[in-house]
CSV table of C-alpha atoms in Angstrom, one decimal:
chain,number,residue,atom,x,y,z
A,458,UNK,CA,-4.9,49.2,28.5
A,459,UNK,CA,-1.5,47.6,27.4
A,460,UNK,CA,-1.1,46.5,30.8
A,461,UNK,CA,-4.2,45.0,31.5
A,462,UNK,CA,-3.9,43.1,28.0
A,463,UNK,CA,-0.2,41.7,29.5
A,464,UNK,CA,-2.2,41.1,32.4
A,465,UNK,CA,-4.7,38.8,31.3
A,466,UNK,CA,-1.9,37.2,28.9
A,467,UNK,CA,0.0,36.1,32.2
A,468,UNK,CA,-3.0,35.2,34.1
A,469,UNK,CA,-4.0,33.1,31.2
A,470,UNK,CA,-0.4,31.6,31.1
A,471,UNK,CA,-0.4,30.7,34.1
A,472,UNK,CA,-3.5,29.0,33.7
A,473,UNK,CA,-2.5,27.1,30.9
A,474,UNK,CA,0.9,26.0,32.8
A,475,UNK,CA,-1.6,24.3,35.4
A,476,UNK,CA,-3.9,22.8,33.2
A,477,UNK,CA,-0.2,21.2,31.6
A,478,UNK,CA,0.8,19.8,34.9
A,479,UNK,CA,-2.4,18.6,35.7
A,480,UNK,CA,-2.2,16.5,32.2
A,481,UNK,CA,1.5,15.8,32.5
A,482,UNK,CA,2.3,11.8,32.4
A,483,UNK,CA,4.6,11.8,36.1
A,484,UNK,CA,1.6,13.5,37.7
A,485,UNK,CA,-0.8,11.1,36.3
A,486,UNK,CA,1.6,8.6,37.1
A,487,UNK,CA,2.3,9.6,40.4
A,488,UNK,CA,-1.1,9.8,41.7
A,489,UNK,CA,-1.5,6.4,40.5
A,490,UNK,CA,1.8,5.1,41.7
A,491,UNK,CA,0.9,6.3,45.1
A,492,UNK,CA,-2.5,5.2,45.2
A,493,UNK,CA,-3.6,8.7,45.2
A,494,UNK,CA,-6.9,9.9,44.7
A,495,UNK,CA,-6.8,11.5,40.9
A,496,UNK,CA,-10.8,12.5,41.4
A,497,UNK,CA,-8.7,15.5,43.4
A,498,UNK,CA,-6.8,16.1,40.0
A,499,UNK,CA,-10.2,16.0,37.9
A,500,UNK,CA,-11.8,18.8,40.6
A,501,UNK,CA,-8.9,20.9,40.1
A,502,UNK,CA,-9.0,20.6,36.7
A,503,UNK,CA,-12.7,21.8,36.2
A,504,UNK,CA,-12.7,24.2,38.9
A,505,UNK,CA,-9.4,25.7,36.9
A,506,UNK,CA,-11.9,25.5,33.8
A,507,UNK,CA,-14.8,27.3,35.5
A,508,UNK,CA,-12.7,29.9,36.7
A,509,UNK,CA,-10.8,30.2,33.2
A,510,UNK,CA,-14.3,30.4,31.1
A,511,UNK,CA,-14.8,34.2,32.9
A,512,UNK,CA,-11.1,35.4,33.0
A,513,UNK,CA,-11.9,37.8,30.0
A,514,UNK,CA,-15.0,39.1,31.3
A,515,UNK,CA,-13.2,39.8,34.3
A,516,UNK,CA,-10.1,41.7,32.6
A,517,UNK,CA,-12.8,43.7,30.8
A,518,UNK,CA,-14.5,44.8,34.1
A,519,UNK,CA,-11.9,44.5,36.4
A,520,UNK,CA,-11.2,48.3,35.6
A,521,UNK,CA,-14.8,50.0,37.0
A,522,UNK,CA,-15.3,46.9,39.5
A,523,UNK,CA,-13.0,46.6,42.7
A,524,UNK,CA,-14.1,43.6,43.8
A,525,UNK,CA,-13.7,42.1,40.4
A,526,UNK,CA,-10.2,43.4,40.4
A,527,UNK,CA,-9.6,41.6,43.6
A,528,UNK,CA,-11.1,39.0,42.2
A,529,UNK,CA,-8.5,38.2,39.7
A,530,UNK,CA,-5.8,39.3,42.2
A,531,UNK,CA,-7.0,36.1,44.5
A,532,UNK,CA,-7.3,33.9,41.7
A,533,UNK,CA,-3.5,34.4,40.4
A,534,UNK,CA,-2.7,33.7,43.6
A,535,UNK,CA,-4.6,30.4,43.6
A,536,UNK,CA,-3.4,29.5,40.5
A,537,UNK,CA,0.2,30.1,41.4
A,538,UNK,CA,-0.6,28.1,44.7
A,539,UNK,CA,-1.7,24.7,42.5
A,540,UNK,CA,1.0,25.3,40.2
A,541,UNK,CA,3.7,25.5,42.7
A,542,UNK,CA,1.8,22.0,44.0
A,543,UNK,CA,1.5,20.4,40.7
A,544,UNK,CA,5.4,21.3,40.2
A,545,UNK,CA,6.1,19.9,43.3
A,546,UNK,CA,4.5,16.7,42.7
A,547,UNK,CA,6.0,16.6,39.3
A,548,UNK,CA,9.8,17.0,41.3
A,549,UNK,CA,8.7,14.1,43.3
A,550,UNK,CA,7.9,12.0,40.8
A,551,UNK,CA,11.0,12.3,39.3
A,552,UNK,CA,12.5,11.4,42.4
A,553,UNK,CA,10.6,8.5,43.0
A,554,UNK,CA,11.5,7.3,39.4
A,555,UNK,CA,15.3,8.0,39.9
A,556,UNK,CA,15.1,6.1,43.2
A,557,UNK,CA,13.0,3.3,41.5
A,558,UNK,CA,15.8,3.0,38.9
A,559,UNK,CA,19.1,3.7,41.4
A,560,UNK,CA,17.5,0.9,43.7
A,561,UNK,CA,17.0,-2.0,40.7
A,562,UNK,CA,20.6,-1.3,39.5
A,563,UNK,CA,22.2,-1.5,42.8
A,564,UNK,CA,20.2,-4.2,44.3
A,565,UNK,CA,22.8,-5.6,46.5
A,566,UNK,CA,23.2,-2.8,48.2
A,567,UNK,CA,22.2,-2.6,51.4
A,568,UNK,CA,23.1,0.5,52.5
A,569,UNK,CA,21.2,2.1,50.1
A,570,UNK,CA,17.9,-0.2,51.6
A,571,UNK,CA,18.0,1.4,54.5
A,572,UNK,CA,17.9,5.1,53.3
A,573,UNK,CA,15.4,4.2,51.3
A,574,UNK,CA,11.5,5.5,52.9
A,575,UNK,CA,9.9,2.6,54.4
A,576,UNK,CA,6.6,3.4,52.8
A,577,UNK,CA,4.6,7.0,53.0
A,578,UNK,CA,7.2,10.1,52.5
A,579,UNK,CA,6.6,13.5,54.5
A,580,UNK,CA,5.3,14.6,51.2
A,581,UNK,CA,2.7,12.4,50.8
A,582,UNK,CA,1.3,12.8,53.8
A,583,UNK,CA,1.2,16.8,53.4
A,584,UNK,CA,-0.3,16.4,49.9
A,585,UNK,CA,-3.3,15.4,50.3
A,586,UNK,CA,-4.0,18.2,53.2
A,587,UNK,CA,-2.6,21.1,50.9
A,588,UNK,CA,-4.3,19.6,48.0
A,589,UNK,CA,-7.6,20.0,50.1
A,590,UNK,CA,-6.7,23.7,50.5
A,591,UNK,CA,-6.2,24.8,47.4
A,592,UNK,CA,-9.6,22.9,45.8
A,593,UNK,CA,-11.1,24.5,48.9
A,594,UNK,CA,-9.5,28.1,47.6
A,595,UNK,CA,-10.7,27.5,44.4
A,596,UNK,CA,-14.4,26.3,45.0
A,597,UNK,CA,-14.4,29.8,47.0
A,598,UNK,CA,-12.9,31.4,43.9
A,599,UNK,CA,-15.7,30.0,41.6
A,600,UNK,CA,-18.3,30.6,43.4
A,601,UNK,CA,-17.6,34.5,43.8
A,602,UNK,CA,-17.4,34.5,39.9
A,603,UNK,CA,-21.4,33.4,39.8
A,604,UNK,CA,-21.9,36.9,42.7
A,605,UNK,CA,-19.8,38.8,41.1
A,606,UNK,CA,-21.7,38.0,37.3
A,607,UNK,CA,-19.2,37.3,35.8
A,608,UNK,CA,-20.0,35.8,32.1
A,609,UNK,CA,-18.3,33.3,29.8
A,610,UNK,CA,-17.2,35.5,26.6
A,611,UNK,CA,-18.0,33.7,23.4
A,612,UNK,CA,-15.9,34.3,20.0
A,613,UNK,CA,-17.7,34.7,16.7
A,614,UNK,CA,-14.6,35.0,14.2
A,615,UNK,CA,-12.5,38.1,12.8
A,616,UNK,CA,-11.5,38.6,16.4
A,617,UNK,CA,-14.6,39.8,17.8
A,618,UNK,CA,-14.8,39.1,21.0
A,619,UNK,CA,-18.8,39.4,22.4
A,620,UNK,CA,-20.5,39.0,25.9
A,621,UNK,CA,-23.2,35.9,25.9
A,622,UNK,CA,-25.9,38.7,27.0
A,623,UNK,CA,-24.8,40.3,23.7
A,624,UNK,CA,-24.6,37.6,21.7
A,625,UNK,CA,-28.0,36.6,22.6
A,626,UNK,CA,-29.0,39.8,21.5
A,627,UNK,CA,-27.6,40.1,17.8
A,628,UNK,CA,-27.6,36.3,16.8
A,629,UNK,CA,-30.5,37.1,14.3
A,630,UNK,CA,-28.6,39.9,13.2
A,631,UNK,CA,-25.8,40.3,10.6
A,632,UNK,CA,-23.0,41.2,12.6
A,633,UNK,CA,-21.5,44.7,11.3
A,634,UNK,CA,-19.1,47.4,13.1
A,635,UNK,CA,-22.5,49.5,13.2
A,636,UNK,CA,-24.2,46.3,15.2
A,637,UNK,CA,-21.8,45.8,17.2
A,638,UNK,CA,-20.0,48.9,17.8
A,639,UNK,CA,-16.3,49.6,17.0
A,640,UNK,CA,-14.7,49.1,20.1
A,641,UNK,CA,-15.1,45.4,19.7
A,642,UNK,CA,-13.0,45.3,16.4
């Protein structure tokens, strides 16, 4: 149990360290600084947001289901994939800025203008591509979570923690341990 709750507390990290990049200002600013298309930011974003709505209902079943199990295995590894990507991007950006500032202070140097890239870097042309990939991963990834009914928990205070089925089920109710049962307290 105590692994499975460290589990889901890493998976979720490492969810929330994606959904940081994603909103971090040298991203941003390097999609825009590049010309980049930032709608491919705003689908990993809410594909990252789909798959992060479920992420409890899958630690909770991931126990008596395989293929939910593997289920979260794959999607740690997606998330890791766009976070490595997103960190990437966030490395070039601050190479592009130092280069940006090293160039207007040494203007008359002409050495330096011809180390300089003339115009698209080896990265940029691989972004896009591997950006493709990973949306591609994760549209996979959120789609599986509809087959594999997987459900959006929903929190109604003290800490208790229900199922939306369930929560349909008691809303009229007055929500005691005897309700509910004790294993959600």
């Amino acid at each position: 149990m105590a692994g499975a709750l460290v589990g889901g507390a890493v998976l979720s990290a490492f969810l929330q360290v994606a959904f940081d990049r994603l909103a971090s200002p040298a991203v941003l600013d390097y999609f825009r600084d590049k010309k980049l298309d930032d709608k491919l930011l705003k689908k990993m974003k809410v594909l990252l947001l789909s798959i992060n709505a479920v992420v409890d209902d899958a630690e909770d079943k991931h126990y008596t289901n395989q293929h939910v199990s593997e289920w979260l295995d794959m999607v740690k590894d997606a998330v890791l994939d766009a976070e490595d990507l997103l960190d990437e991007i966030h490395t070039e950006a601050s190479k592009s800025k130092l280069e940006a500032e090293f160039k207007t202070a040494n203007t008359s140097s002409k050495v330096w203008r011809s180390y300089l890239p003339v115009s698209v870097s080896s990265f940029d042309k691989q972004l896009h591509s591997r950006m493709e990939e990973i949306l591609d991963n994760l549209e996979t990834l959120a789609r599986e979570k509809d087959v594999l009914r997987l459900e959006k928990c929903q929190y109604l205070g003290f800490g208790i923690r229900l199922q939306v089925t369930m929560a349909k089920n008691i809303k009229n109710d007055v929500v005691t341990p005897q309700t509910i049962g004790n294993s959600y307290l």
